[in-house]
């Protein structure tokens, strides 16, 4: 089990630290802070974040839009642009990358939380649409099950789940460490977990066998 991990790309160290503090206040983890554009690709591959917060103006070298385009060609990941630029030319360039969010600076904590959760939700919904018989795992985001607990997103590895139990319109998910009550049916959870060795023992129980 892990909390949503976020990569921050911001060339101003003080601003990067402020964003990181806000991320942690929201209950998420800072996967890395990247100041220099030429380090973005390596850190991205190293830490495999769940969401990227990307400044557009990064000084010399590639800007955030160019970097986001390159990262998305390697692996699909939600990208939210953080910028002071609202001119039409920048917006049109950003749109070509199909970002998952666009936040104008300055922004407050609630703006950032909403942007992160909407971006990840949108990304998850898109991932579920590309399920094929040849690639049954793509409807789980990077082969993890994301759930909401205590107002934040939690990432579970299917192998960590012992069983799931139906409770009316809710589902109880049990790991070795915790229990989570989800506002969804057991059928929805079953659809996501069957490819990972889960078996419906009873109409109310799904077990990891």
Tab-separated table of C-alpha atoms in Angstrom:
chain	number	residue	atom	x	y	z
A	1	UNK	CA	0.000	0.000	0.000
A	2	UNK	CA	1.223	3.479	-0.795
A	3	UNK	CA	-0.052	7.030	-1.126
A	4	UNK	CA	-0.268	8.879	-4.429
A	5	UNK	CA	3.271	9.915	-5.443
A	6	UNK	CA	3.798	13.237	-7.193
A	7	UNK	CA	6.766	14.504	-9.198
A	8	UNK	CA	7.327	18.282	-9.050
A	9	UNK	CA	9.123	20.007	-11.924
A	10	UNK	CA	9.836	23.641	-10.971
A	11	UNK	CA	13.008	25.637	-11.672
A	12	UNK	CA	12.574	28.002	-8.707
A	13	UNK	CA	13.786	26.104	-5.596
A	14	UNK	CA	11.722	28.177	-3.154
A	15	UNK	CA	8.540	27.633	-5.160
A	16	UNK	CA	9.346	23.923	-5.515
A	17	UNK	CA	9.684	23.676	-1.737
A	18	UNK	CA	6.351	25.473	-1.241
A	19	UNK	CA	4.589	23.130	-3.659
A	20	UNK	CA	6.171	20.118	-1.942
A	21	UNK	CA	4.970	21.337	1.470
A	22	UNK	CA	1.449	21.762	0.097
A	23	UNK	CA	1.526	18.266	-1.412
A	24	UNK	CA	2.536	16.791	1.928
A	25	UNK	CA	-0.136	18.801	3.766
A	26	UNK	CA	-2.690	17.230	1.435
A	27	UNK	CA	-1.499	13.773	2.496
A	28	UNK	CA	0.360	12.849	-0.682
A	29	UNK	CA	4.020	11.946	-1.178
A	30	UNK	CA	6.589	13.977	-3.088
A	31	UNK	CA	8.276	11.452	-5.384
A	32	UNK	CA	10.960	14.003	-6.335
A	33	UNK	CA	11.576	17.696	-6.921
A	34	UNK	CA	13.338	18.489	-10.195
A	35	UNK	CA	14.881	21.917	-10.702
A	36	UNK	CA	16.818	21.422	-13.947
A	37	UNK	CA	14.982	20.458	-17.172
A	38	UNK	CA	17.758	18.110	-18.295
A	39	UNK	CA	17.195	15.953	-15.180
A	40	UNK	CA	13.452	15.462	-15.667
A	41	UNK	CA	13.568	12.342	-17.833
A	42	UNK	CA	15.985	10.448	-15.592
A	43	UNK	CA	14.095	11.279	-12.398
A	44	UNK	CA	10.788	10.384	-14.036
A	45	UNK	CA	12.079	6.931	-14.999
A	46	UNK	CA	13.674	6.502	-11.585
A	47	UNK	CA	10.722	7.337	-9.351
A	48	UNK	CA	7.744	6.379	-11.619
A	49	UNK	CA	5.321	8.985	-10.209
A	50	UNK	CA	1.539	8.710	-10.311
A	51	UNK	CA	1.094	12.403	-11.225
A	52	UNK	CA	3.438	15.126	-12.527
A	53	UNK	CA	3.143	18.811	-11.615
A	54	UNK	CA	5.000	20.608	-14.402
A	55	UNK	CA	5.985	24.272	-14.561
A	56	UNK	CA	5.962	25.544	-18.151
A	57	UNK	CA	8.701	28.161	-18.025
A	58	UNK	CA	11.839	26.334	-16.881
A	59	UNK	CA	14.499	28.780	-18.013
A	60	UNK	CA	17.059	27.528	-20.506
A	61	UNK	CA	16.509	24.387	-22.515
A	62	UNK	CA	13.216	22.589	-23.085
A	63	UNK	CA	10.126	24.057	-21.491
A	64	UNK	CA	7.483	22.134	-19.568
A	65	UNK	CA	5.283	21.569	-22.605
A	66	UNK	CA	8.117	19.974	-24.564
A	67	UNK	CA	9.132	17.860	-21.576
A	68	UNK	CA	5.556	16.684	-20.980
A	69	UNK	CA	5.234	15.632	-24.612
A	70	UNK	CA	8.411	13.562	-24.337
A	71	UNK	CA	7.358	11.904	-21.077
A	72	UNK	CA	3.925	11.004	-22.397
A	73	UNK	CA	5.517	9.319	-25.424
A	74	UNK	CA	7.396	6.999	-23.046
A	75	UNK	CA	4.576	6.127	-20.674
A	76	UNK	CA	1.097	7.470	-20.079
A	77	UNK	CA	0.987	9.585	-16.915
A	78	UNK	CA	-1.238	12.450	-15.707
A	79	UNK	CA	0.440	15.854	-16.195
A	80	UNK	CA	-0.793	19.089	-14.619
A	81	UNK	CA	0.767	22.334	-15.811
A	82	UNK	CA	1.538	24.982	-13.195
A	83	UNK	CA	2.230	28.350	-14.790
A	84	UNK	CA	1.944	32.107	-14.644
A	85	UNK	CA	1.268	32.185	-18.386
A	86	UNK	CA	-2.316	32.483	-19.589
A	87	UNK	CA	-1.688	33.880	-23.104
A	88	UNK	CA	-3.470	32.141	-25.958
A	89	UNK	CA	-0.271	30.976	-27.652
A	90	UNK	CA	0.886	29.098	-24.533
A	91	UNK	CA	-2.562	27.622	-23.983
A	92	UNK	CA	-2.753	26.386	-27.584
A	93	UNK	CA	0.685	24.769	-27.295
A	94	UNK	CA	-0.285	23.141	-24.001
A	95	UNK	CA	-3.508	21.764	-25.475
A	96	UNK	CA	-1.540	19.788	-28.071
A	97	UNK	CA	0.033	17.757	-25.252
A	98	UNK	CA	-3.430	16.941	-23.867
A	99	UNK	CA	-2.615	17.863	-20.245
A	100	UNK	CA	-4.762	16.611	-17.387
A	101	UNK	CA	-4.852	20.014	-15.694
A	102	UNK	CA	-3.737	23.638	-16.052
A	103	UNK	CA	-3.363	25.743	-12.910
A	104	UNK	CA	-2.464	29.428	-12.924
A	105	UNK	CA	-0.095	30.706	-10.247
A	106	UNK	CA	-0.670	31.735	-7.549
A	107	UNK	CA	-2.989	28.926	-6.458
A	108	UNK	CA	-4.216	27.680	-3.093
A	109	UNK	CA	-4.159	24.249	-1.503
A	110	UNK	CA	-7.733	23.395	-2.452
A	111	UNK	CA	-7.140	24.293	-6.105
A	112	UNK	CA	-4.192	21.920	-6.182
A	113	UNK	CA	-6.042	19.092	-4.452
A	114	UNK	CA	-8.972	19.311	-6.848
A	115	UNK	CA	-6.663	19.444	-9.876
A	116	UNK	CA	-4.681	16.388	-8.727
A	117	UNK	CA	-7.715	14.250	-7.998
A	118	UNK	CA	-9.564	15.233	-11.171
A	119	UNK	CA	-6.446	14.610	-13.242
A	120	UNK	CA	-5.909	11.177	-11.772
A	121	UNK	CA	-9.602	10.279	-12.061
A	122	UNK	CA	-9.597	11.325	-15.717
A	123	UNK	CA	-6.445	9.311	-16.331
A	124	UNK	CA	-7.927	6.226	-14.660
A	125	UNK	CA	-11.124	6.500	-16.698
A	126	UNK	CA	-9.119	6.726	-19.916
A	127	UNK	CA	-7.025	3.721	-18.895
A	128	UNK	CA	-10.146	1.627	-18.357
A	129	UNK	CA	-11.358	2.409	-21.884
A	130	UNK	CA	-8.362	0.722	-23.514
A	131	UNK	CA	-8.943	-2.771	-22.087
A	132	UNK	CA	-8.395	-5.479	-24.681
A	133	UNK	CA	-8.427	-9.258	-24.534
A	134	UNK	CA	-4.691	-9.248	-25.299
A	135	UNK	CA	-3.862	-6.737	-22.572
A	136	UNK	CA	-6.255	-7.290	-19.658
A	137	UNK	CA	-4.189	-5.354	-17.129
A	138	UNK	CA	-4.584	-1.879	-18.606
A	139	UNK	CA	-7.808	-1.114	-16.780
A	140	UNK	CA	-5.804	-0.938	-13.544
A	141	UNK	CA	-3.601	2.127	-13.463
A	142	UNK	CA	-0.050	0.797	-13.748
A	143	UNK	CA	-1.365	-2.492	-12.263
A	144	UNK	CA	-2.375	-0.886	-8.981
A	145	UNK	CA	-5.790	-0.429	-7.437
A	146	UNK	CA	-6.407	3.129	-6.319
A	147	UNK	CA	-8.934	3.755	-3.554
A	148	UNK	CA	-9.993	6.731	-1.478
A	149	UNK	CA	-9.313	6.650	2.267
A	150	UNK	CA	-9.501	9.574	4.687
A	151	UNK	CA	-9.866	12.088	1.864
A	152	UNK	CA	-6.802	10.971	-0.088
A	153	UNK	CA	-6.001	8.408	-2.754
A	154	UNK	CA	-4.239	5.217	-1.662
A	155	UNK	CA	-2.406	2.892	-4.035
A	156	UNK	CA	-2.740	-0.843	-3.323
A	157	UNK	CA	-0.885	-3.662	-4.973
A	158	UNK	CA	-3.338	-6.492	-5.700
A	159	UNK	CA	-0.928	-8.932	-4.021
A	160	UNK	CA	-1.363	-7.042	-0.723
A	161	UNK	CA	-5.139	-7.599	-0.680
A	162	UNK	CA	-6.279	-10.691	1.252
A	163	UNK	CA	-9.979	-10.542	0.499
A	164	UNK	CA	-12.884	-8.259	-0.376
A	165	UNK	CA	-16.304	-8.561	1.261
A	166	UNK	CA	-19.625	-7.206	-0.002
A	167	UNK	CA	-21.544	-5.067	2.489
A	168	UNK	CA	-24.729	-3.856	0.824
A	169	UNK	CA	-23.635	-1.174	-1.691
A	170	UNK	CA	-20.179	-0.980	-0.143
A	171	UNK	CA	-17.142	-3.258	-0.235
A	172	UNK	CA	-14.708	-3.983	2.587
A	173	UNK	CA	-11.144	-4.531	1.316
A	174	UNK	CA	-8.785	-6.247	3.778
A	175	UNK	CA	-4.984	-6.155	3.608
A	176	UNK	CA	-2.570	-7.568	6.163
A	177	UNK	CA	-2.264	-4.113	7.722
A	178	UNK	CA	-5.599	-2.330	7.266
A	179	UNK	CA	-9.231	-2.463	6.241
A	180	UNK	CA	-10.806	-0.052	3.736
A	181	UNK	CA	-14.505	0.529	3.124
A	182	UNK	CA	-15.179	1.497	-0.490
A	183	UNK	CA	-18.349	3.082	-1.812
A	184	UNK	CA	-18.593	0.642	-4.704
A	185	UNK	CA	-19.985	-2.856	-5.216
A	186	UNK	CA	-18.052	-6.097	-4.964
A	187	UNK	CA	-18.760	-6.714	-8.648
A	188	UNK	CA	-16.763	-3.643	-9.640
A	189	UNK	CA	-13.826	-4.710	-7.462
A	190	UNK	CA	-14.052	-8.272	-8.788
A	191	UNK	CA	-13.755	-7.053	-12.382
A	192	UNK	CA	-10.513	-5.282	-11.513
A	193	UNK	CA	-8.942	-8.056	-9.422
A	194	UNK	CA	-9.804	-11.287	-11.249
A	195	UNK	CA	-6.731	-11.068	-13.541
A	196	UNK	CA	-4.544	-11.098	-10.416
A	197	UNK	CA	-5.562	-14.517	-9.083
A	198	UNK	CA	-8.688	-13.588	-7.114
A	199	UNK	CA	-11.610	-16.008	-6.858
A	200	UNK	CA	-15.283	-15.437	-5.945
A	201	UNK	CA	-15.731	-17.878	-3.045
A	202	UNK	CA	-19.255	-16.727	-2.248
A	203	UNK	CA	-21.578	-14.033	-3.505
A	204	UNK	CA	-20.251	-11.835	-0.698
A	205	UNK	CA	-16.541	-12.758	-0.742
A	206	UNK	CA	-13.673	-12.346	-3.194
A	207	UNK	CA	-10.409	-13.977	-2.052
A	208	UNK	CA	-6.799	-13.749	-3.153
A	209	UNK	CA	-5.891	-17.361	-3.850
